[in-house]
Amino acid sequence: MEKIGENMKFFIDSADVDAIRKYAEIGLVDGVTTNPTIIMKSGREHKEVIREIASIISGPISVEGISDTCEEILAEAEEFRKWAQNVVIKVPMTREGLKAVKILEEKGVSTNVTLVFSASQALLAAKAGASYVSPFVGRLDDIGVKGMDVVGEIMDIYMNHWYKTKVIVASVRSLSHVIDSAKLGAHIATIPPKILDEMWEHDLTKKGIAQFREDYKKTSRKG
Ligand code: E4P
């Protein structure tokens, strides 16, 4: 499998602006994903919080509505795009959703097909021309299906056929979801702040720093 030029990207799966700011400051956030539940957890108004996120992050910010029909999805997309120029329209994996994806992508509007739970759904999303597809690995694990196996299938299909659609591994619940995404060549993992925090930690790193500090003191002249 040959992949040239692009490394894995990290999106932050949150509407917590403090967490987004913390990781943006160290240059580790390439984009943000939200959904209505994530926005609700932020306790803030949808438009206001998306606008604030857009003032911190210049990469793609996925925003999800609640529309059913293609027409409604298009109208909602128009509204979301007024909020910030880097908004990506999150569209549910339905027939009406994919109809809207085709129209939006043809107009140059990026879409993220969400609530994807199988390789066949991901194949349809790619055929519709979606910029992104979001397989939900944690929710698959919850029902006893290995989420990462589905991601592996999607990656094989996209690589075999050179689809431009990028895979955002979503519903990430553990460090191994992130590492497995990287091993499978997934383009992006969207990671909750709690898991991003865990990525830094190793007891031996802490121990090593303490030891080196002690030893440094023993060999440096005072005054
Ligand atoms: C992101 O695009 C998804 O909406 C999110 O990762 C879902 O995560 P959850 O399954 O933990 O709600």
PDB file of C-alpha atoms and ligand atoms in Angstrom:
ATOM      1  CA  MET A   1       0.000   0.000   0.000  1.00  0.00           C
ATOM      2  CA  GLU A   2       1.630   3.254  -1.087  1.00  0.00           C
ATOM      3  CA  LYS A   3       0.719   6.541   0.531  1.00  0.00           C
ATOM      4  CA  ILE A   4       2.570   9.637  -0.459  1.00  0.00           C
ATOM      5  CA  GLY A   5       2.697  13.082   1.036  1.00  0.00           C
ATOM      6  CA  GLU A   6       0.110  13.094   3.814  1.00  0.00           C
ATOM      7  CA  ASN A   7       0.551  12.104   7.415  1.00  0.00           C
ATOM      8  CA  MET A   8      -2.197  11.127   9.782  1.00  0.00           C
ATOM      9  CA  LYS A   9      -4.177  14.054  11.102  1.00  0.00           C
ATOM     10  CA  PHE A  10      -5.674  14.520  14.551  1.00  0.00           C
ATOM     11  CA  PHE A  11      -9.066  16.104  14.952  1.00  0.00           C
ATOM     12  CA  ILE A  12     -10.470  16.865  18.377  1.00  0.00           C
ATOM     13  CA  ASP A  13     -13.895  15.361  19.034  1.00  0.00           C
ATOM     14  CA  SER A  14     -15.231  18.047  21.307  1.00  0.00           C
ATOM     15  CA  ALA A  15     -16.824  21.479  21.617  1.00  0.00           C
ATOM     16  CA  ASP A  16     -14.839  22.274  24.753  1.00  0.00           C
ATOM     17  CA  VAL A  17     -13.056  25.435  23.630  1.00  0.00           C
ATOM     18  CA  ASP A  18     -10.524  25.303  26.481  1.00  0.00           C
ATOM     19  CA  ALA A  19      -9.419  21.815  25.472  1.00  0.00           C
ATOM     20  CA  ILE A  20      -9.338  22.823  21.806  1.00  0.00           C
ATOM     21  CA  ARG A  21      -7.240  25.882  22.657  1.00  0.00           C
ATOM     22  CA  LYS A  22      -4.845  23.803  24.792  1.00  0.00           C
ATOM     23  CA  TYR A  23      -4.065  21.435  21.916  1.00  0.00           C
ATOM     24  CA  ALA A  24      -4.179  24.108  19.214  1.00  0.00           C
ATOM     25  CA  GLU A  25      -1.443  26.000  21.081  1.00  0.00           C
ATOM     26  CA  ILE A  26       0.937  23.090  20.661  1.00  0.00           C
ATOM     27  CA  GLY A  27      -0.055  22.672  17.042  1.00  0.00           C
ATOM     28  CA  LEU A  28      -1.606  19.248  17.466  1.00  0.00           C
ATOM     29  CA  VAL A  29      -5.147  19.873  16.261  1.00  0.00           C
ATOM     30  CA  ASP A  30      -5.807  19.725  12.536  1.00  0.00           C
ATOM     31  CA  GLY A  31      -9.579  19.963  12.797  1.00  0.00           C
ATOM     32  CA  VAL A  32     -12.632  19.500  15.011  1.00  0.00           C
ATOM     33  CA  THR A  33     -15.682  17.258  14.899  1.00  0.00           C
ATOM     34  CA  THR A  34     -18.934  17.963  16.692  1.00  0.00           C
ATOM     35  CA  ASN A  35     -22.417  16.487  16.805  1.00  0.00           C
ATOM     36  CA  PRO A  36     -25.584  17.675  18.563  1.00  0.00           C
ATOM     37  CA  THR A  37     -24.715  15.661  21.704  1.00  0.00           C
ATOM     38  CA  ILE A  38     -21.197  17.115  21.886  1.00  0.00           C
ATOM     39  CA  ILE A  39     -22.628  20.628  21.520  1.00  0.00           C
ATOM     40  CA  MET A  40     -25.229  19.912  24.218  1.00  0.00           C
ATOM     41  CA  LYS A  41     -22.455  18.770  26.583  1.00  0.00           C
ATOM     42  CA  SER A  42     -20.669  22.092  26.065  1.00  0.00           C
ATOM     43  CA  GLY A  43     -23.773  23.765  27.541  1.00  0.00           C
ATOM     44  CA  ARG A  44     -23.562  26.475  24.900  1.00  0.00           C
ATOM     45  CA  GLU A  45     -25.564  27.672  21.945  1.00  0.00           C
ATOM     46  CA  HIS A  46     -24.698  25.826  18.715  1.00  0.00           C
ATOM     47  CA  LYS A  47     -23.804  28.754  16.448  1.00  0.00           C
ATOM     48  CA  GLU A  48     -21.951  30.642  19.162  1.00  0.00           C
ATOM     49  CA  VAL A  49     -19.709  27.715  20.080  1.00  0.00           C
ATOM     50  CA  ILE A  50     -18.955  26.786  16.446  1.00  0.00           C
ATOM     51  CA  ARG A  51     -17.990  30.393  15.775  1.00  0.00           C
ATOM     52  CA  GLU A  52     -15.633  30.384  18.739  1.00  0.00           C
ATOM     53  CA  ILE A  53     -14.067  27.092  17.632  1.00  0.00           C
ATOM     54  CA  ALA A  54     -13.572  28.605  14.167  1.00  0.00           C
ATOM     55  CA  SER A  55     -11.722  31.521  15.731  1.00  0.00           C
ATOM     56  CA  ILE A  56      -9.202  29.019  17.171  1.00  0.00           C
ATOM     57  CA  ILE A  57      -8.953  26.378  14.437  1.00  0.00           C
ATOM     58  CA  SER A  58      -8.453  27.054  10.751  1.00  0.00           C
ATOM     59  CA  GLY A  59      -8.828  23.379   9.732  1.00  0.00           C
ATOM     60  CA  PRO A  60     -12.113  21.606   9.008  1.00  0.00           C
ATOM     61  CA  ILE A  61     -14.875  21.824  11.637  1.00  0.00           C
ATOM     62  CA  SER A  62     -17.658  19.274  11.214  1.00  0.00           C
ATOM     63  CA  VAL A  63     -21.119  20.563  12.107  1.00  0.00           C
ATOM     64  CA  GLU A  64     -24.147  18.307  12.208  1.00  0.00           C
ATOM     65  CA  GLY A  65     -27.820  19.185  11.904  1.00  0.00           C
ATOM     66  CA  ILE A  66     -31.007  17.201  12.291  1.00  0.00           C
ATOM     67  CA  SER A  67     -32.558  17.289   8.838  1.00  0.00           C
ATOM     68  CA  ASP A  68     -34.135  14.297   7.087  1.00  0.00           C
ATOM     69  CA  THR A  69     -34.735  15.277   3.490  1.00  0.00           C
ATOM     70  CA  CYS A  70     -32.144  16.306   0.931  1.00  0.00           C
ATOM     71  CA  GLU A  71     -33.800  19.695   0.620  1.00  0.00           C
ATOM     72  CA  GLU A  72     -33.693  20.299   4.368  1.00  0.00           C
ATOM     73  CA  ILE A  73     -30.064  19.154   4.579  1.00  0.00           C
ATOM     74  CA  LEU A  74     -29.112  21.621   1.833  1.00  0.00           C
ATOM     75  CA  ALA A  75     -30.906  24.467   3.627  1.00  0.00           C
ATOM     76  CA  GLU A  76     -29.227  23.588   6.918  1.00  0.00           C
ATOM     77  CA  ALA A  77     -25.844  23.404   5.164  1.00  0.00           C
ATOM     78  CA  GLU A  78     -26.356  26.884   3.782  1.00  0.00           C
ATOM     79  CA  GLU A  79     -27.023  28.187   7.281  1.00  0.00           C
ATOM     80  CA  PHE A  80     -23.998  26.386   8.834  1.00  0.00           C
ATOM     81  CA  ARG A  81     -21.722  27.763   6.142  1.00  0.00           C
ATOM     82  CA  LYS A  82     -22.621  31.289   7.211  1.00  0.00           C
ATOM     83  CA  TRP A  83     -21.174  30.526  10.659  1.00  0.00           C
ATOM     84  CA  ALA A  84     -17.600  29.947   9.454  1.00  0.00           C
ATOM     85  CA  GLN A  85     -15.837  29.373   6.161  1.00  0.00           C
ATOM     86  CA  ASN A  86     -14.134  26.146   7.365  1.00  0.00           C
ATOM     87  CA  VAL A  87     -17.369  24.369   8.319  1.00  0.00           C
ATOM     88  CA  VAL A  88     -17.758  20.819   6.947  1.00  0.00           C
ATOM     89  CA  ILE A  89     -21.347  19.604   6.688  1.00  0.00           C
ATOM     90  CA  LYS A  90     -21.922  16.391   8.602  1.00  0.00           C
ATOM     91  CA  VAL A  91     -24.560  14.369   6.812  1.00  0.00           C
ATOM     92  CA  PRO A  92     -26.176  11.164   8.090  1.00  0.00           C
ATOM     93  CA  MET A  93     -25.659   7.918   6.174  1.00  0.00           C
ATOM     94  CA  THR A  94     -29.102   7.818   4.534  1.00  0.00           C
ATOM     95  CA  ARG A  95     -30.367   7.907   0.951  1.00  0.00           C
ATOM     96  CA  GLU A  96     -31.453  11.526   1.331  1.00  0.00           C
ATOM     97  CA  GLY A  97     -28.143  12.293   3.028  1.00  0.00           C
ATOM     98  CA  LEU A  98     -26.063  10.932   0.152  1.00  0.00           C
ATOM     99  CA  LYS A  99     -28.247  12.775  -2.357  1.00  0.00           C
ATOM    100  CA  ALA A 100     -27.344  15.974  -0.515  1.00  0.00           C
ATOM    101  CA  VAL A 101     -23.653  14.973  -0.354  1.00  0.00           C
ATOM    102  CA  LYS A 102     -23.477  14.692  -4.146  1.00  0.00           C
ATOM    103  CA  ILE A 103     -25.052  18.121  -4.628  1.00  0.00           C
ATOM    104  CA  LEU A 104     -22.948  19.813  -1.935  1.00  0.00           C
ATOM    105  CA  GLU A 105     -19.657  18.320  -3.139  1.00  0.00           C
ATOM    106  CA  GLU A 106     -20.427  19.339  -6.718  1.00  0.00           C
ATOM    107  CA  LYS A 107     -20.860  22.887  -5.427  1.00  0.00           C
ATOM    108  CA  GLY A 108     -17.475  22.640  -3.670  1.00  0.00           C
ATOM    109  CA  VAL A 109     -18.907  22.217  -0.155  1.00  0.00           C
ATOM    110  CA  SER A 110     -17.104  19.577   1.934  1.00  0.00           C
ATOM    111  CA  THR A 111     -19.177  16.891   3.598  1.00  0.00           C
ATOM    112  CA  ASN A 112     -18.555  14.293   6.294  1.00  0.00           C
ATOM    113  CA  VAL A 113     -20.834  11.251   6.100  1.00  0.00           C
ATOM    114  CA  THR A 114     -21.515  10.259   9.675  1.00  0.00           C
ATOM    115  CA  LEU A 115     -22.985   7.302  11.549  1.00  0.00           C
ATOM    116  CA  VAL A 116     -21.152   4.849   9.288  1.00  0.00           C
ATOM    117  CA  PHE A 117     -21.015   1.303  10.623  1.00  0.00           C
ATOM    118  CA  SER A 118     -20.064  -0.873   7.633  1.00  0.00           C
ATOM    119  CA  ALA A 119     -17.737  -1.023   4.650  1.00  0.00           C
ATOM    120  CA  SER A 120     -20.708  -1.005   2.272  1.00  0.00           C
ATOM    121  CA  GLN A 121     -21.951   2.285   3.737  1.00  0.00           C
ATOM    122  CA  ALA A 122     -18.458   3.754   3.404  1.00  0.00           C
ATOM    123  CA  LEU A 123     -18.295   2.590  -0.211  1.00  0.00           C
ATOM    124  CA  LEU A 124     -21.587   4.356  -0.972  1.00  0.00           C
ATOM    125  CA  ALA A 125     -20.370   7.540   0.715  1.00  0.00           C
ATOM    126  CA  ALA A 126     -17.200   7.491  -1.398  1.00  0.00           C
ATOM    127  CA  LYS A 127     -19.239   6.905  -4.571  1.00  0.00           C
ATOM    128  CA  ALA A 128     -21.354   9.934  -3.655  1.00  0.00           C
ATOM    129  CA  GLY A 129     -18.116  11.950  -3.513  1.00  0.00           C
ATOM    130  CA  ALA A 130     -17.975  12.711   0.221  1.00  0.00           C
ATOM    131  CA  SER A 131     -14.821  14.468   1.401  1.00  0.00           C
ATOM    132  CA  TYR A 132     -14.889  12.495   4.667  1.00  0.00           C
ATOM    133  CA  VAL A 133     -16.498   9.397   6.082  1.00  0.00           C
ATOM    134  CA  SER A 134     -16.800   8.685   9.800  1.00  0.00           C
ATOM    135  CA  PRO A 135     -16.902   5.045  10.923  1.00  0.00           C
ATOM    136  CA  PHE A 136     -17.865   4.882  14.616  1.00  0.00           C
ATOM    137  CA  VAL A 137     -15.506   2.309  16.115  1.00  0.00           C
ATOM    138  CA  GLY A 138     -16.541   2.591  19.780  1.00  0.00           C
ATOM    139  CA  ARG A 139     -20.226   2.120  19.050  1.00  0.00           C
ATOM    140  CA  LEU A 140     -19.392  -0.945  16.912  1.00  0.00           C
ATOM    141  CA  ASP A 141     -17.308  -2.408  19.742  1.00  0.00           C
ATOM    142  CA  ASP A 142     -20.319  -1.829  22.015  1.00  0.00           C
ATOM    143  CA  ILE A 143     -22.439  -4.223  19.939  1.00  0.00           C
ATOM    144  CA  GLY A 144     -19.682  -6.844  19.762  1.00  0.00           C
ATOM    145  CA  VAL A 145     -18.395  -5.991  16.261  1.00  0.00           C
ATOM    146  CA  LYS A 146     -14.707  -5.036  16.055  1.00  0.00           C
ATOM    147  CA  GLY A 147     -14.839  -1.404  14.938  1.00  0.00           C
ATOM    148  CA  MET A 148     -11.234  -1.425  13.806  1.00  0.00           C
ATOM    149  CA  ASP A 149     -11.895  -4.391  11.479  1.00  0.00           C
ATOM    150  CA  VAL A 150     -14.493  -2.270   9.688  1.00  0.00           C
ATOM    151  CA  VAL A 151     -11.952   0.572   9.397  1.00  0.00           C
ATOM    152  CA  GLY A 152      -9.452  -1.914   7.927  1.00  0.00           C
ATOM    153  CA  GLU A 153     -11.979  -2.974   5.286  1.00  0.00           C
ATOM    154  CA  ILE A 154     -12.780   0.631   4.410  1.00  0.00           C
ATOM    155  CA  MET A 155      -9.080   1.504   4.074  1.00  0.00           C
ATOM    156  CA  ASP A 156      -8.485  -1.476   1.759  1.00  0.00           C
ATOM    157  CA  ILE A 157     -11.418  -0.495  -0.454  1.00  0.00           C
ATOM    158  CA  TYR A 158     -10.451   3.182  -0.627  1.00  0.00           C
ATOM    159  CA  MET A 159      -6.803   2.384  -1.346  1.00  0.00           C
ATOM    160  CA  ASN A 160      -7.684  -0.204  -4.007  1.00  0.00           C
ATOM    161  CA  HIS A 161      -9.851   2.267  -5.869  1.00  0.00           C
ATOM    162  CA  TRP A 162      -8.042   5.526  -5.117  1.00  0.00           C
ATOM    163  CA  TYR A 163     -11.123   7.129  -3.612  1.00  0.00           C
ATOM    164  CA  LYS A 164     -10.413  10.680  -2.501  1.00  0.00           C
ATOM    165  CA  THR A 165     -12.712  10.324   0.541  1.00  0.00           C
ATOM    166  CA  LYS A 166     -10.760  10.540   3.778  1.00  0.00           C
ATOM    167  CA  VAL A 167     -11.496   8.243   6.686  1.00  0.00           C
ATOM    168  CA  ILE A 168     -12.092   9.920  10.044  1.00  0.00           C
ATOM    169  CA  VAL A 169     -12.033   7.229  12.727  1.00  0.00           C
ATOM    170  CA  ALA A 170     -14.770   8.385  15.128  1.00  0.00           C
ATOM    171  CA  SER A 171     -16.267   7.244  18.430  1.00  0.00           C
ATOM    172  CA  VAL A 172     -12.719   6.769  19.689  1.00  0.00           C
ATOM    173  CA  ARG A 173     -12.730   5.441  23.254  1.00  0.00           C
ATOM    174  CA  SER A 174      -9.174   4.226  23.884  1.00  0.00           C
ATOM    175  CA  LEU A 175      -5.516   4.690  23.056  1.00  0.00           C
ATOM    176  CA  SER A 176      -5.565   1.467  21.073  1.00  0.00           C
ATOM    177  CA  HIS A 177      -8.258   2.933  18.784  1.00  0.00           C
ATOM    178  CA  VAL A 178      -5.820   5.740  17.951  1.00  0.00           C
ATOM    179  CA  ILE A 179      -2.812   3.461  17.488  1.00  0.00           C
ATOM    180  CA  ASP A 180      -4.778   0.946  15.414  1.00  0.00           C
ATOM    181  CA  SER A 181      -6.067   3.812  13.238  1.00  0.00           C
ATOM    182  CA  ALA A 182      -2.485   4.889  12.613  1.00  0.00           C
ATOM    183  CA  LYS A 183      -1.386   1.321  11.847  1.00  0.00           C
ATOM    184  CA  LEU A 184      -4.207   0.870   9.348  1.00  0.00           C
ATOM    185  CA  GLY A 185      -3.301   4.106   7.560  1.00  0.00           C
ATOM    186  CA  ALA A 186      -6.554   5.912   8.460  1.00  0.00           C
ATOM    187  CA  HIS A 187      -6.252   9.522   7.325  1.00  0.00           C
ATOM    188  CA  ILE A 188      -7.641  11.025  10.526  1.00  0.00           C
ATOM    189  CA  ALA A 189      -8.650  10.034  14.045  1.00  0.00           C
ATOM    190  CA  THR A 190     -11.038  12.336  15.852  1.00  0.00           C
ATOM    191  CA  ILE A 191     -10.037  12.073  19.466  1.00  0.00           C
ATOM    192  CA  PRO A 192     -11.812  13.171  22.666  1.00  0.00           C
ATOM    193  CA  PRO A 193      -9.618  15.418  24.896  1.00  0.00           C
ATOM    194  CA  LYS A 194      -9.444  12.717  27.604  1.00  0.00           C
ATOM    195  CA  ILE A 195      -7.814  10.246  25.194  1.00  0.00           C
ATOM    196  CA  LEU A 196      -5.506  12.960  23.787  1.00  0.00           C
ATOM    197  CA  ASP A 197      -4.352  13.587  27.367  1.00  0.00           C
ATOM    198  CA  GLU A 198      -3.643   9.870  27.853  1.00  0.00           C
ATOM    199  CA  MET A 199      -1.475   9.794  24.724  1.00  0.00           C
ATOM    200  CA  TRP A 200       1.257  11.728  26.521  1.00  0.00           C
ATOM    201  CA  GLU A 201       1.526   9.593  29.576  1.00  0.00           C
ATOM    202  CA  HIS A 202       4.099   6.963  30.453  1.00  0.00           C
ATOM    203  CA  ASP A 203       5.423   6.284  33.959  1.00  0.00           C
ATOM    204  CA  LEU A 204       8.923   5.664  32.631  1.00  0.00           C
ATOM    205  CA  THR A 205       8.986   9.118  31.025  1.00  0.00           C
ATOM    206  CA  LYS A 206       8.183  10.745  34.387  1.00  0.00           C
ATOM    207  CA  LYS A 207      10.672   8.545  36.225  1.00  0.00           C
ATOM    208  CA  GLY A 208      13.366   9.215  33.622  1.00  0.00           C
ATOM    209  CA  ILE A 209      12.934  13.004  33.843  1.00  0.00           C
ATOM    210  CA  ALA A 210      13.181  12.908  37.662  1.00  0.00           C
ATOM    211  CA  GLN A 211      16.298  10.733  37.532  1.00  0.00           C
ATOM    212  CA  PHE A 212      18.050  12.908  34.926  1.00  0.00           C
ATOM    213  CA  ARG A 213      17.258  16.026  36.971  1.00  0.00           C
ATOM    214  CA  GLU A 214      18.806  14.480  40.059  1.00  0.00           C
ATOM    215  CA  ASP A 215      21.909  13.343  38.192  1.00  0.00           C
ATOM    216  CA  TYR A 216      22.314  16.723  36.488  1.00  0.00           C
ATOM    217  CA  LYS A 217      22.377  18.431  39.891  1.00  0.00           C
ATOM    218  CA  LYS A 218      25.129  16.050  41.031  1.00  0.00           C
ATOM    219  CA  THR A 219      27.418  17.082  38.187  1.00  0.00           C
ATOM    220  CA  SER A 220      26.796  20.822  37.946  1.00  0.00           C
ATOM    221  CA  ARG A 221      28.914  23.341  39.806  1.00  0.00           C
ATOM    222  CA  LYS A 222      27.117  25.506  42.285  1.00  0.00           C
ATOM    223  CA  GLY A 223      27.288  29.294  41.921  1.00  0.00           C
TER     224      GLY A 223
HETATM  225  C1  E4P B   1     -17.654  12.262  15.645  1.00  0.00           C
HETATM  226  O1  E4P B   1     -17.708  12.609  14.497  1.00  0.00           O
HETATM  227  C2  E4P B   1     -18.709  11.442  16.264  1.00  0.00           C
HETATM  228  O2  E4P B   1     -19.922  12.119  16.256  1.00  0.00           O
HETATM  229  C3  E4P B   1     -18.302  11.031  17.648  1.00  0.00           C
HETATM  230  O3  E4P B   1     -16.979  10.525  17.596  1.00  0.00           O
HETATM  231  C4  E4P B   1     -19.241  10.003  18.257  1.00  0.00           C
HETATM  232  O4  E4P B   1     -18.692   9.530  19.451  1.00  0.00           O
HETATM  233  P1  E4P B   1     -19.524   8.662  20.519  1.00  0.00           P
HETATM  234  O5  E4P B   1     -19.870   7.354  19.882  1.00  0.00           O
HETATM  235  O6  E4P B   1     -18.586   8.492  21.668  1.00  0.00           O
HETATM  236  O7  E4P B   1     -20.750   9.458  20.848  1.00  0.00           O
END
